[in-house]
XYZ file of N, CA, C and O in Angstrom:
340
model
N 1.176 -6.776 -16.856
C 0.647 -7.490 -15.718
C -0.860 -7.216 -15.646
O -1.284 -6.152 -15.212
N -1.658 -8.148 -16.119
C -3.116 -7.993 -16.108
C -3.661 -8.321 -14.719
O -3.225 -9.270 -14.078
N -4.592 -7.506 -14.272
C -5.180 -7.692 -12.947
C -6.422 -8.561 -13.016
O -7.253 -8.394 -13.914
N -6.574 -9.439 -12.020
C -7.830 -10.151 -11.877
C -8.810 -9.204 -11.182
O -8.423 -8.139 -10.690
N -10.058 -9.587 -11.129
C -11.054 -8.745 -10.458
C -10.714 -8.592 -8.976
O -10.817 -7.493 -8.422
N -10.282 -9.659 -8.344
C -9.912 -9.608 -6.926
C -8.728 -8.665 -6.703
O -8.727 -7.869 -5.769
N -7.727 -8.729 -7.577
C -6.576 -7.831 -7.467
C -7.006 -6.377 -7.664
O -6.496 -5.481 -6.984
N -7.928 -6.154 -8.577
C -8.426 -4.807 -8.815
C -9.106 -4.271 -7.559
O -8.876 -3.122 -7.158
N -9.949 -5.107 -6.913
C -10.626 -4.683 -5.682
C -9.619 -4.358 -4.586
O -9.763 -3.361 -3.871
N -8.599 -5.200 -4.436
C -7.591 -4.964 -3.410
C -6.832 -3.662 -3.683
O -6.592 -2.869 -2.773
N -6.453 -3.434 -4.938
C -5.739 -2.213 -5.291
C -6.611 -0.983 -5.066
O -6.146 0.047 -4.569
N -7.887 -1.083 -5.414
C -8.799 0.038 -5.190
C -8.934 0.353 -3.709
O -8.958 1.530 -3.308
N -9.002 -0.672 -2.876
C -9.095 -0.467 -1.426
C -7.847 0.247 -0.911
O -7.947 1.203 -0.127
N -6.672 -0.186 -1.365
C -5.420 0.451 -0.955
C -5.394 1.896 -1.432
O -5.071 2.812 -0.671
N -5.747 2.109 -2.677
C -5.709 3.449 -3.251
C -6.663 4.393 -2.512
O -6.292 5.514 -2.155
N -7.880 3.962 -2.250
C -8.855 4.828 -1.575
C -8.446 5.136 -0.140
O -8.570 6.280 0.311
N -7.968 4.128 0.579
C -7.503 4.378 1.947
C -6.321 5.341 1.942
O -6.283 6.281 2.734
N -5.359 5.107 1.063
C -4.170 5.962 1.013
C -4.536 7.407 0.673
O -3.918 8.340 1.186
N -5.535 7.594 -0.170
C -5.946 8.951 -0.535
C -6.734 9.622 0.585
O -6.701 10.838 0.730
N -7.431 8.842 1.400
C -8.291 9.402 2.439
C -7.528 9.728 3.730
O -7.842 10.709 4.408
N -6.536 8.935 4.069
C -5.841 9.058 5.350
C -5.325 10.473 5.631
O -5.508 10.974 6.747
N -4.696 11.159 4.685
C -4.181 12.507 5.012
C -5.260 13.503 5.440
O -4.962 14.488 6.117
N -6.508 13.265 5.072
C -7.585 14.202 5.380
C -8.401 13.804 6.605
O -9.282 14.552 7.019
N -8.112 12.657 7.187
C -8.848 12.193 8.367
C -8.472 13.057 9.566
O -7.300 13.253 9.860
N -9.482 13.569 10.264
C -9.253 14.449 11.406
C -9.211 13.700 12.738
O -8.496 14.107 13.652
N -9.972 12.635 12.847
C -10.040 11.876 14.091
C -8.805 10.976 14.202
O -8.560 10.128 13.342
N -8.038 11.151 15.269
C -6.774 10.436 15.438
C -6.995 8.928 15.521
O -6.252 8.155 14.902
N -8.009 8.496 16.239
C -8.271 7.058 16.371
C -8.679 6.446 15.033
O -8.211 5.357 14.665
N -9.512 7.133 14.300
C -9.926 6.646 12.977
C -8.748 6.600 12.017
O -8.596 5.655 11.241
N -7.895 7.621 12.093
C -6.723 7.668 11.228
C -5.792 6.492 11.521
O -5.304 5.839 10.601
N -5.569 6.218 12.787
C -4.711 5.095 13.174
C -5.300 3.770 12.699
O -4.573 2.896 12.202
N -6.594 3.608 12.837
C -7.258 2.388 12.388
C -7.149 2.235 10.866
O -6.890 1.141 10.358
N -7.317 3.319 10.152
C -7.207 3.265 8.689
C -5.783 2.955 8.242
O -5.575 2.213 7.274
N -4.795 3.486 8.944
C -3.408 3.173 8.619
C -3.139 1.688 8.835
O -2.475 1.038 8.020
N -3.668 1.136 9.903
C -3.491 -0.299 10.159
C -4.202 -1.148 9.106
O -3.681 -2.186 8.684
N -5.386 -0.721 8.666
C -6.080 -1.443 7.596
C -5.259 -1.388 6.315
O -5.102 -2.404 5.623
N -4.731 -0.218 6.004
C -3.903 -0.051 4.809
C -2.653 -0.917 4.901
O -2.306 -1.630 3.950
N -1.997 -0.887 6.034
C -0.791 -1.690 6.227
C -1.094 -3.172 6.053
O -0.360 -3.895 5.382
N -2.193 -3.617 6.610
C -2.589 -5.021 6.490
C -2.836 -5.412 5.032
O -2.379 -6.466 4.573
N -3.554 -4.570 4.303
C -3.820 -4.845 2.886
C -2.529 -4.911 2.077
O -2.354 -5.809 1.244
N -1.634 -3.967 2.324
C -0.380 -3.931 1.562
C 0.485 -5.140 1.900
O 1.047 -5.771 1.003
N 0.579 -5.484 3.169
C 1.393 -6.641 3.542
C 0.822 -7.936 2.985
O 1.562 -8.844 2.610
N -0.484 -8.029 2.920
C -1.138 -9.251 2.448
C -1.166 -9.353 0.924
O -0.986 -10.431 0.368
N -1.390 -8.240 0.232
C -1.636 -8.281 -1.210
C -0.698 -7.414 -2.047
O -0.810 -7.411 -3.272
N 0.205 -6.677 -1.430
C 1.035 -5.718 -2.145
C 1.890 -6.306 -3.249
O 2.093 -5.684 -4.287
N 2.391 -7.497 -3.058
C 3.263 -8.106 -4.072
C 2.507 -8.443 -5.349
O 3.105 -8.622 -6.390
N 1.194 -8.556 -5.260
C 0.372 -8.877 -6.428
C -0.044 -7.625 -7.191
O -0.700 -7.730 -8.222
N 0.308 -6.451 -6.687
C -0.141 -5.194 -7.281
C 0.912 -4.594 -8.195
O 2.108 -4.693 -7.934
N 0.451 -3.957 -9.255
C 1.331 -3.282 -10.202
C 1.519 -1.841 -9.738
O 0.564 -1.064 -9.693
N 2.742 -1.437 -9.399
C 2.959 -0.068 -8.912
C 2.572 1.009 -9.922
O 2.214 2.117 -9.536
N 2.617 0.681 -11.195
C 2.273 1.650 -12.235
C 0.793 2.027 -12.222
O 0.408 3.046 -12.791
N -0.043 1.229 -11.584
C -1.484 1.475 -11.561
C -1.903 2.489 -10.500
O -3.038 2.935 -10.496
N -0.998 2.861 -9.595
C -1.353 3.762 -8.504
C -1.226 5.224 -8.928
O -0.314 5.592 -9.662
N -2.139 6.036 -8.415
C -2.103 7.464 -8.671
C -1.083 8.163 -7.788
O -0.543 7.586 -6.841
N -0.849 9.426 -8.092
C 0.170 10.211 -7.396
C -0.092 10.314 -5.899
O 0.813 10.121 -5.085
N -1.319 10.646 -5.506
C -1.637 10.845 -4.087
C -1.451 9.568 -3.286
O -0.881 9.580 -2.189
N -1.939 8.454 -3.834
C -1.799 7.177 -3.137
C -0.332 6.796 -3.028
O 0.141 6.344 -1.976
N 0.430 7.000 -4.097
C 1.860 6.687 -4.099
C 2.586 7.512 -3.027
O 3.389 6.977 -2.265
N 2.286 8.794 -2.941
C 2.931 9.655 -1.944
C 2.629 9.197 -0.521
O 3.523 9.167 0.337
N 1.388 8.832 -0.261
C 1.009 8.393 1.084
C 1.651 7.049 1.418
O 2.118 6.838 2.539
N 1.693 6.139 0.463
C 2.341 4.849 0.700
C 3.838 5.036 0.956
O 4.414 4.348 1.809
N 4.458 5.964 0.261
C 5.872 6.266 0.506
C 6.039 6.857 1.900
O 6.928 6.461 2.663
N 5.172 7.803 2.262
C 5.245 8.441 3.583
C 5.114 7.423 4.712
O 5.797 7.520 5.732
N 4.267 6.424 4.513
C 4.044 5.398 5.538
C 5.061 4.256 5.466
O 4.994 3.325 6.259
N 5.965 4.316 4.510
C 6.984 3.275 4.387
C 6.474 1.981 3.800
O 7.067 0.925 4.015
N 5.392 2.046 3.040
C 4.785 0.842 2.469
C 5.029 0.683 0.978
O 4.736 -0.373 0.415
N 5.570 1.713 0.325
C 5.695 1.670 -1.128
C 6.595 0.529 -1.596
O 6.347 -0.089 -2.620
N 7.648 0.217 -0.835
C 8.564 -0.843 -1.248
C 7.935 -2.228 -1.163
O 8.515 -3.207 -1.611
N 6.744 -2.312 -0.616
C 6.009 -3.581 -0.535
C 5.041 -3.765 -1.695
O 4.356 -4.777 -1.773
N 4.963 -2.784 -2.582
C 4.081 -2.860 -3.746
C 4.878 -3.406 -4.924
O 5.967 -2.929 -5.212
N 4.320 -4.381 -5.585
C 4.957 -4.950 -6.770
C 5.824 -6.154 -6.456
O 6.153 -6.419 -5.303
N 6.193 -6.880 -7.501
C 6.922 -8.135 -7.316
C 8.423 -7.977 -7.128
O 9.133 -8.957 -7.049
N 8.933 -6.773 -7.036
C 10.375 -6.543 -6.924
C 10.959 -7.044 -5.616
O 10.252 -7.613 -4.779
N 12.263 -6.830 -5.412
C 12.925 -7.270 -4.181
C 12.383 -6.501 -2.981
O 12.062 -5.322 -3.073
N 12.271 -7.204 -1.870
C 11.761 -6.605 -0.641
C 12.799 -6.772 0.456
O 13.523 -7.759 0.469
N 12.899 -5.822 1.387
C 13.937 -5.855 2.421
C 13.993 -7.172 3.193
O 15.065 -7.645 3.498
N 12.860 -7.778 3.492
C 12.872 -9.009 4.284
C 13.383 -10.204 3.491
O 13.706 -11.237 4.057
N 13.496 -10.083 2.166
C 13.974 -11.174 1.321
C 15.496 -11.231 1.245
O 16.064 -12.212 0.800
N 16.178 -10.186 1.654
C 17.629 -10.115 1.516
C 18.275 -10.608 2.792
O 18.280 -9.936 3.810
N 18.865 -11.797 2.720
C 19.483 -12.400 3.892
C 20.818 -11.743 4.204
O 21.622 -11.494 3.321
N 21.041 -11.489 5.471
C 22.323 -11.009 5.933
C 22.678 -9.586 5.588
O 23.775 -9.145 5.890
N 21.813 -8.839 4.948
C 22.131 -7.457 4.603
C 21.477 -6.499 5.595
O 20.356 -6.713 6.028
N 22.213 -5.475 5.931
C 21.691 -4.448 6.817
C 20.641 -3.606 6.096
O 20.801 -3.320 4.907
N 19.588 -3.217 6.790
C 18.543 -2.404 6.188
C 18.760 -0.925 6.458
O 18.023 -0.103 5.966
N 19.757 -0.568 7.217
C 19.987 0.828 7.571
C 21.118 1.374 6.767
O 22.114 0.822 6.569
């Protein structure tokens, strides 16, 4: 899966935010950064290759419940009639 320049920029933004969030001390800034990260992942996550992410970013995306939105695989909202719990 070759990345376009735009996809590369989006992935870099997600990766940098995910790596920075655990170290943010200001609660308001941290919340804002989480919302920015969530927005980026929801908007562009399906276009991203999960193999391109580093360990720290992957761990943070998993912690925030966003990892399943990365990559073209099946997503919970795509499965009709199935319970998510």
